[in-house]
PDB file of C-alpha atoms in Angstrom:
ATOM      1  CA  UNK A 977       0.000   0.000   0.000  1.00  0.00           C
ATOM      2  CA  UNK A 978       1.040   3.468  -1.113  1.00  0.00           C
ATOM      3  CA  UNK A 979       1.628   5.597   2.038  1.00  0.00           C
ATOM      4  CA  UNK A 980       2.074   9.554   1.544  1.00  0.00           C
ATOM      5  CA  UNK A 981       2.130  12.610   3.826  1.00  0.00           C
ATOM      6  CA  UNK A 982       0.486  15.810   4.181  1.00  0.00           C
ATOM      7  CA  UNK A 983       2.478  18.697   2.689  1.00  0.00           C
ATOM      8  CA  UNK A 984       2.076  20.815   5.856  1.00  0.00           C
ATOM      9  CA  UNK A 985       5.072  20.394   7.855  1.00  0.00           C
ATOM     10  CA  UNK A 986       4.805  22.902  10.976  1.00  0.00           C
ATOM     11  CA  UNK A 987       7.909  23.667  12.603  1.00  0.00           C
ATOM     12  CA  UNK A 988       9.300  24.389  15.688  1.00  0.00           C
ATOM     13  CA  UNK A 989      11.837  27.248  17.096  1.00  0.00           C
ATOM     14  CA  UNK A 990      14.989  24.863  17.426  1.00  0.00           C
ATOM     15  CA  UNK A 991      14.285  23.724  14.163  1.00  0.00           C
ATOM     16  CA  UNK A 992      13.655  27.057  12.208  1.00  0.00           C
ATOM     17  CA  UNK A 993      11.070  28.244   9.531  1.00  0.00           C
ATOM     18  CA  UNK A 994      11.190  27.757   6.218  1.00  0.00           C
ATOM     19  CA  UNK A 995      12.506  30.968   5.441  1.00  0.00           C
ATOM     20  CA  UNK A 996      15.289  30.841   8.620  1.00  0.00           C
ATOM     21  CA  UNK A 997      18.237  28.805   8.549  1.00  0.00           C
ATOM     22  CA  UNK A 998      17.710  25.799  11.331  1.00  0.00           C
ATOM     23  CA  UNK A 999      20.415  26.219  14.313  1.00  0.00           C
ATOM     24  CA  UNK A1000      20.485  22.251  14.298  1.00  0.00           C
ATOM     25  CA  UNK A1001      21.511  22.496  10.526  1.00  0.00           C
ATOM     26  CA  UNK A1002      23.782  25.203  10.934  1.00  0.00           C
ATOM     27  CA  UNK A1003      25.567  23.335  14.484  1.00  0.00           C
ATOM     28  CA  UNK A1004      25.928  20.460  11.903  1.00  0.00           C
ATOM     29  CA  UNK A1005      27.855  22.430   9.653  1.00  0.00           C
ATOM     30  CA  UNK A1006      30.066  23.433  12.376  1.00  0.00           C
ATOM     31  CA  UNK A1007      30.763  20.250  13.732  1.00  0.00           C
ATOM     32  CA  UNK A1008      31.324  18.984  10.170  1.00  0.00           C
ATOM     33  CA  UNK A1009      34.243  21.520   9.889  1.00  0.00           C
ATOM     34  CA  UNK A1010      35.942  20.081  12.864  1.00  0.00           C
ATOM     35  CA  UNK A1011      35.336  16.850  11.388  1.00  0.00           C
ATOM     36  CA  UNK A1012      37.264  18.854   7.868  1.00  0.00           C
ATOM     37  CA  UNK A1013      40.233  19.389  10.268  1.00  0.00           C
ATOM     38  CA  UNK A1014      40.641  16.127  11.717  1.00  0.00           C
ATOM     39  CA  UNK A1015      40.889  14.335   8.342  1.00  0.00           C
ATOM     40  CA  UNK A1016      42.945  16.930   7.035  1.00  0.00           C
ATOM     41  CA  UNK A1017      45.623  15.995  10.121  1.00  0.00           C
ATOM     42  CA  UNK A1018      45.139  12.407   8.579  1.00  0.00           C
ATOM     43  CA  UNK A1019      45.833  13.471   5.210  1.00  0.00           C
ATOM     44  CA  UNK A1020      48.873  15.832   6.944  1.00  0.00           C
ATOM     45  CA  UNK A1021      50.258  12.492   8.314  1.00  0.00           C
ATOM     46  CA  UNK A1022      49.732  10.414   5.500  1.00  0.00           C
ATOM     47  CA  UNK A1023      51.490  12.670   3.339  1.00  0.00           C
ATOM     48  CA  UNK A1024      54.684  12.836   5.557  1.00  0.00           C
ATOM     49  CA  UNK A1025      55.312   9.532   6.358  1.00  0.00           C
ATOM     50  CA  UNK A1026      55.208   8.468   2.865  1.00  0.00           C
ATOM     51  CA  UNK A1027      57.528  11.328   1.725  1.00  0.00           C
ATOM     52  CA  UNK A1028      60.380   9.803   4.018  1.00  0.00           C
ATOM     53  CA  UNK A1029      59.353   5.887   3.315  1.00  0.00           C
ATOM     54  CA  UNK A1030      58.867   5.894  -0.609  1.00  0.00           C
ATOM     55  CA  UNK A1031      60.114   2.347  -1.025  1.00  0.00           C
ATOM     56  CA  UNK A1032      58.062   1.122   1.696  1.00  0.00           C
ATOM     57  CA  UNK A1033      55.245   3.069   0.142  1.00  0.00           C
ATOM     58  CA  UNK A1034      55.900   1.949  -3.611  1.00  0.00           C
ATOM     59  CA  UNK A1035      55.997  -1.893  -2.075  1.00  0.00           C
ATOM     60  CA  UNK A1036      52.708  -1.628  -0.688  1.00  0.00           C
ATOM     61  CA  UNK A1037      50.705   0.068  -2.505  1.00  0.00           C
ATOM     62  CA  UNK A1038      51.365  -2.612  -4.896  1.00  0.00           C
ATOM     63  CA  UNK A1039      48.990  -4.730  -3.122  1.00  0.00           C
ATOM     64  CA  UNK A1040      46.228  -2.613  -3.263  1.00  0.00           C
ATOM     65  CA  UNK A1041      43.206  -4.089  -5.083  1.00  0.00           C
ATOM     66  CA  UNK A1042      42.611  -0.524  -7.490  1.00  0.00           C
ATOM     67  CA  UNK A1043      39.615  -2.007  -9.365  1.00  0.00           C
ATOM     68  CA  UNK A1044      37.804  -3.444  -5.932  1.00  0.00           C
ATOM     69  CA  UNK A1045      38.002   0.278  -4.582  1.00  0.00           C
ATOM     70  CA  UNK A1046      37.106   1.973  -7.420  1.00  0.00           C
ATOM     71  CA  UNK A1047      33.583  -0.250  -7.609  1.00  0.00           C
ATOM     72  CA  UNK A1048      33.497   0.273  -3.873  1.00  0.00           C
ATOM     73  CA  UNK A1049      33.880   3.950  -4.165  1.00  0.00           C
ATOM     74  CA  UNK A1050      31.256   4.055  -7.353  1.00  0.00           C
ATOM     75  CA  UNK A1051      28.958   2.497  -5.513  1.00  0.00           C
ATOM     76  CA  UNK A1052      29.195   5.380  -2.047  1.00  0.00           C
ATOM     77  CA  UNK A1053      29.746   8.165  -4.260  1.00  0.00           C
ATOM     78  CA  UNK A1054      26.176   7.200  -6.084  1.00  0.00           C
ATOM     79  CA  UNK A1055      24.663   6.621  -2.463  1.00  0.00           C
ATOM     80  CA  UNK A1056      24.956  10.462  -2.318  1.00  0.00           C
ATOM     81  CA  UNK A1057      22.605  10.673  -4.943  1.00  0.00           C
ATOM     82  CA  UNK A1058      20.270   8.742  -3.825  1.00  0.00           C
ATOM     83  CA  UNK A1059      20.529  10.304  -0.766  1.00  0.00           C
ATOM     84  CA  UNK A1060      19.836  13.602  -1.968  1.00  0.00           C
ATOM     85  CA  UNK A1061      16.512  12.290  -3.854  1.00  0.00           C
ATOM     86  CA  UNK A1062      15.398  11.209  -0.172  1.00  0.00           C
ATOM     87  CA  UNK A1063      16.102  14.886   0.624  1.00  0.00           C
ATOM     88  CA  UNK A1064      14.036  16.362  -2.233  1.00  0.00           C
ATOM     89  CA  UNK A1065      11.540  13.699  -0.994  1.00  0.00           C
ATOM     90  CA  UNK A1066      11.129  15.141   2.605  1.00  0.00           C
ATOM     91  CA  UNK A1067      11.446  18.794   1.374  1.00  0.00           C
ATOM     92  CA  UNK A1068       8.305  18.247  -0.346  1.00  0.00           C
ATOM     93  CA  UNK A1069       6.217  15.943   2.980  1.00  0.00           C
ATOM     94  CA  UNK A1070       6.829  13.009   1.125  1.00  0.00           C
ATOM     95  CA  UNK A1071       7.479  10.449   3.401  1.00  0.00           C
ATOM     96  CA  UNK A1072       6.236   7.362   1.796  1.00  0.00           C
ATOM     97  CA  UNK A1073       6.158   6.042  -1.769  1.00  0.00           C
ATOM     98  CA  UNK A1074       3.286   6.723  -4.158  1.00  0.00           C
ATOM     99  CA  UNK A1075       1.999   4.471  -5.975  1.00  0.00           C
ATOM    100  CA  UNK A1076       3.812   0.878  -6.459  1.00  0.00           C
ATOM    101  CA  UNK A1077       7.778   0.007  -5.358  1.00  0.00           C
ATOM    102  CA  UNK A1078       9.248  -0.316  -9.166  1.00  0.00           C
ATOM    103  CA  UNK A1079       7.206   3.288  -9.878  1.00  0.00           C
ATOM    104  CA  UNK A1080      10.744   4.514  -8.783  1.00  0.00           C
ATOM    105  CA  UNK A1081      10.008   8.906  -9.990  1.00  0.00           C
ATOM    106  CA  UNK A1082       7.050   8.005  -6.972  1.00  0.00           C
ATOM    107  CA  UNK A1083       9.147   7.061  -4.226  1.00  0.00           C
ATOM    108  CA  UNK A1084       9.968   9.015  -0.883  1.00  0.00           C
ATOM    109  CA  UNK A1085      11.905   9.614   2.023  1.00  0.00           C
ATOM    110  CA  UNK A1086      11.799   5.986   3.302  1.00  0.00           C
ATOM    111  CA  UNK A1087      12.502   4.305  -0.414  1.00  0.00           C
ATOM    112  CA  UNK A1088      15.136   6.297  -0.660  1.00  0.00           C
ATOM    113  CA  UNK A1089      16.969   6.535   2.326  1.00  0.00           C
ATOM    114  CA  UNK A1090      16.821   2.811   2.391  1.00  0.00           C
ATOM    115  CA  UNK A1091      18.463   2.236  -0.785  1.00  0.00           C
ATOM    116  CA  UNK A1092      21.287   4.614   0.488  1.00  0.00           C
ATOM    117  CA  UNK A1093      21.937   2.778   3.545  1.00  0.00           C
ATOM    118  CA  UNK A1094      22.135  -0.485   1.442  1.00  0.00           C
ATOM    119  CA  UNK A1095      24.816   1.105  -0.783  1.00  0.00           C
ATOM    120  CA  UNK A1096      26.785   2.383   2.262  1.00  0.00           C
ATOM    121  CA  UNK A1097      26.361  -1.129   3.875  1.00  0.00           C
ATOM    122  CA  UNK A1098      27.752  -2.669   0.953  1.00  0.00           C
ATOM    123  CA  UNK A1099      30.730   0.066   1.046  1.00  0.00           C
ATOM    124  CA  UNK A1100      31.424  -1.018   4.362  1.00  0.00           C
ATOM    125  CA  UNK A1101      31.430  -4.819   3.659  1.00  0.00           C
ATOM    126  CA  UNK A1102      33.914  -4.093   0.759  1.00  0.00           C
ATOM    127  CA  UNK A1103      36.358  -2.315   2.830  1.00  0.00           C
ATOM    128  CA  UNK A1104      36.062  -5.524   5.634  1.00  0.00           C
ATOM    129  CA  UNK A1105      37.032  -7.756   2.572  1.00  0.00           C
ATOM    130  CA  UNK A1106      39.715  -5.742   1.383  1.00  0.00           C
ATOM    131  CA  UNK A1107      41.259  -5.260   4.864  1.00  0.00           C
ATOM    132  CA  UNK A1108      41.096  -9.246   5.373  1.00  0.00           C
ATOM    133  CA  UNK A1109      42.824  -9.432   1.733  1.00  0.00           C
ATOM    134  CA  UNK A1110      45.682  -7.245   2.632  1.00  0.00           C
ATOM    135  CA  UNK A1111      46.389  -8.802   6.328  1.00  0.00           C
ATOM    136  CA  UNK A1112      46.407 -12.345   4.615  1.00  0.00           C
ATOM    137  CA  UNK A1113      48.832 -10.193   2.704  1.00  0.00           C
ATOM    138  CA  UNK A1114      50.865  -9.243   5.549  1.00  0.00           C
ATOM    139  CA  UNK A1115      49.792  -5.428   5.526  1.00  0.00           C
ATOM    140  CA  UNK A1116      48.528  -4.691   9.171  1.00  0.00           C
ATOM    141  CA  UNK A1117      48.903  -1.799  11.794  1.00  0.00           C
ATOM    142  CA  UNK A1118      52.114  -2.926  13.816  1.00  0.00           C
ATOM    143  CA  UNK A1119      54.187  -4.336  10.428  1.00  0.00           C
ATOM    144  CA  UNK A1120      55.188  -1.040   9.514  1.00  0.00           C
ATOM    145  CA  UNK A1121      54.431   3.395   8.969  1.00  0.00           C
ATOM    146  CA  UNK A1122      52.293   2.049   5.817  1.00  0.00           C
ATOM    147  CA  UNK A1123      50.151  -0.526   7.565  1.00  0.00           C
ATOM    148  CA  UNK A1124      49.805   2.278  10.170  1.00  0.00           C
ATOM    149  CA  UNK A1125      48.412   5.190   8.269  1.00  0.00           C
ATOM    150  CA  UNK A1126      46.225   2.971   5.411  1.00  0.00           C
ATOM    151  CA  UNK A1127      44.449   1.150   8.526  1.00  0.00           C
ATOM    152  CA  UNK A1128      44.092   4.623  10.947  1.00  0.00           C
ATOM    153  CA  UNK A1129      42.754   6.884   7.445  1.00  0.00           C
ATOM    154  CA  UNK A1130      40.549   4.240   6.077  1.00  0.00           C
ATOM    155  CA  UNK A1131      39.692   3.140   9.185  1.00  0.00           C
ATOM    156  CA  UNK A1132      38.411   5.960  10.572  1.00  0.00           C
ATOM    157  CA  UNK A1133      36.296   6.866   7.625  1.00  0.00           C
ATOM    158  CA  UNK A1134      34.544   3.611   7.971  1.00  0.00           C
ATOM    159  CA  UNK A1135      33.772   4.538  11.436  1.00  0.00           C
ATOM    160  CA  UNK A1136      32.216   7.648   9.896  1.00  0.00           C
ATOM    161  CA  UNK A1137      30.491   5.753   7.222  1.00  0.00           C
ATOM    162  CA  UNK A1138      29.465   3.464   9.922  1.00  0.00           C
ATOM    163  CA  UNK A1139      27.790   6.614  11.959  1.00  0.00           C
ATOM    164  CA  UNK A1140      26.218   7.453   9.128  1.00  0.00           C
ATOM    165  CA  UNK A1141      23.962   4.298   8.516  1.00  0.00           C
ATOM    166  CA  UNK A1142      23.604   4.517  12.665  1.00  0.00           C
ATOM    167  CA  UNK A1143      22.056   8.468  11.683  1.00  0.00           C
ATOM    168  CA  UNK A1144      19.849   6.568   8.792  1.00  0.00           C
ATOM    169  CA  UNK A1145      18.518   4.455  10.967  1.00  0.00           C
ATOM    170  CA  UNK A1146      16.995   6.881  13.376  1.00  0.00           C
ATOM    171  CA  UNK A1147      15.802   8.551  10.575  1.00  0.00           C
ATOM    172  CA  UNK A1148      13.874   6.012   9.347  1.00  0.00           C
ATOM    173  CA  UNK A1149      12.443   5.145  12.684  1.00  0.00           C
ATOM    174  CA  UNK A1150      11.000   7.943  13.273  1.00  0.00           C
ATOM    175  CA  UNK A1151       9.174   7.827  10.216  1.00  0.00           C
ATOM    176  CA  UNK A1152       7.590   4.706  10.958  1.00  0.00           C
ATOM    177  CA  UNK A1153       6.863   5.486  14.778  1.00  0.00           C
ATOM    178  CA  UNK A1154       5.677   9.591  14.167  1.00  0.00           C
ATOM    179  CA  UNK A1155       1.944   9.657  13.499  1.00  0.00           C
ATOM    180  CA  UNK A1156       2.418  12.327  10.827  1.00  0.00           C
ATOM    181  CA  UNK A1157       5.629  13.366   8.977  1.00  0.00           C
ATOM    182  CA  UNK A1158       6.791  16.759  10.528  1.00  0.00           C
ATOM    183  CA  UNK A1159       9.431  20.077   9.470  1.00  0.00           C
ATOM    184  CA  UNK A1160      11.375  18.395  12.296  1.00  0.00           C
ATOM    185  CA  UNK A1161      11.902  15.050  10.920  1.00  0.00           C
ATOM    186  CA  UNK A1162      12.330  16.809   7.628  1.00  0.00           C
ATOM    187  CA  UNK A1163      15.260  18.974   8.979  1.00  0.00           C
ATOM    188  CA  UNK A1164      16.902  15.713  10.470  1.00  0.00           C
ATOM    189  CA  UNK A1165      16.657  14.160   6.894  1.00  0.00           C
ATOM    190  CA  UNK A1166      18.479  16.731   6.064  1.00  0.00           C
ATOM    191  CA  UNK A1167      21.148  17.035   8.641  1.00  0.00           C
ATOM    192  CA  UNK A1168      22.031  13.386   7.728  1.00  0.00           C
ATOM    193  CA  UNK A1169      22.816  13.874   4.102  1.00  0.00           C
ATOM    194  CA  UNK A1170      24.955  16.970   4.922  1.00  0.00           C
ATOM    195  CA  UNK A1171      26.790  14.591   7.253  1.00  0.00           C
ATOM    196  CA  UNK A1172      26.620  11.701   4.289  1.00  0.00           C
ATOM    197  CA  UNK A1173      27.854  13.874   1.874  1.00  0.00           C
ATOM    198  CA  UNK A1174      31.148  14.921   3.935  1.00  0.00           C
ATOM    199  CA  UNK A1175      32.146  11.530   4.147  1.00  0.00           C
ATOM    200  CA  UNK A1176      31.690  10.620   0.360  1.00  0.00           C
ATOM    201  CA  UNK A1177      33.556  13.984  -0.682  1.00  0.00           C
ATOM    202  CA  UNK A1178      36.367  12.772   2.178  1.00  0.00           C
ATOM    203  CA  UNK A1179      36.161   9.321   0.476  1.00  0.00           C
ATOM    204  CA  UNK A1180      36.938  10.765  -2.574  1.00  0.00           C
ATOM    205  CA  UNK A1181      40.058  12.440  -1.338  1.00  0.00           C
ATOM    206  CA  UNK A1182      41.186   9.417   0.467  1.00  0.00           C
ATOM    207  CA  UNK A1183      40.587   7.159  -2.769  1.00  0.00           C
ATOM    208  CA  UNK A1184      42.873   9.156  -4.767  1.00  0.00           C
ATOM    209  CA  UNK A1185      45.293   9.856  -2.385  1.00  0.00           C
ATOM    210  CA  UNK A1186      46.053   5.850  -1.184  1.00  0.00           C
ATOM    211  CA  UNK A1187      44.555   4.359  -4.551  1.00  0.00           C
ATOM    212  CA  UNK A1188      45.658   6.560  -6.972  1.00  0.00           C
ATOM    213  CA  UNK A1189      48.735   8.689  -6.265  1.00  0.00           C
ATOM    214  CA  UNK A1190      50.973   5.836  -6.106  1.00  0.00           C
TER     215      UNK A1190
END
């Protein structure tokens, strides 16, 4: 059965009006740019431990699976769209699909927020096979500077990614448990694809530094 919302989506002070920005969105912006610095001290590290271990570097970087990552990182970067699509969906009260499930230009928040936490599940499944690839392969934290820095960078963005599907989740929850979809839930939608998008456009950055830059 087809379930839809009602277009009036009544707000509350925290959560701003439609024509004010919403303090939770704009504290989610801010947090996101300590979240900038902390990867960029990553990408700091990264960068100078390689420049004074280049054959260690060049040796293992050999073993990295380019292909795998580059249909794992397809597959995040086009969760963003679909993410966004949930966004337009809640924007406009639409919490719920209309009409049947493979009438894909009628689906709404749920649909689509769904199929992005599938894609970021798969993302995250990807990276546990690759890890278990390159230990059989002797690359882990302790061996050596490389081992260290792929496992803390990647690592850590998985975490992220991992948050993420957590923030999805509760999303999705609350659509099911709220008797009527509200600007609140709306706003939350929202917050979570600004956070979802930071770690795809981080994901890029990592992918071409470790994968790519060789």
């Amino acid at each position: 059965m087809a379930t839809t919302a009602t277009a009036s989506l009544p707000a509350s002070r925290l959560h701003g009006q439609h024509d004010r920005p919403s303090m939770v969105a704009v504290g989610t912006i801010i947090w996101l740019s300590s979240e900038l610095m902390f990867f960029a001290a990553l990408f700091a590290s990264y960068f100078t431990i390689r420049s004074v271990s280049e054959e260690m570097w060049a040796a293992n970087t050999d073993l990295l699976n380019v292909p795998f990552a580059s249909i794992n990182t397809t597959i995040l970067v086009l969760s963003s769209f679909t993410c966004q699509l949930g966004v337009f969906a809640a924007e406009r009260g639409q919490v719920g699909r209309k009409g049947s499930l493979l009438q894909v230009g009628g689906w709404g928040l749920r649909e689509w927020f769904i199929v992005t936490y599938i894609m970021g599940a798969i993302f995250i499944g990807g990276q546990a096979l690759e890890y278990a690839e390159l230990i059989h392969e002797g690359v882990t934290i302790p061996h050596d500077g490389y081992g260290t820095m792929f496992y803390l960078t990647t690592g850590f963005h998985g975490i992220h990614v991992t948050g993420g599907l957590i923030a999805f989740l509760f999303v999705l929850g609350r659509t099911y448990i709220a008797r009527r979809f509200t600007h609140e839930q709306a706003v939350s939608a929202i917050v979570v694809s600004y956070y979802w998008h930071f770690v795809d456009v981080v994901w890029i950055g990592l992918f071409a530094t470790i994968y790519l830059v060789k």
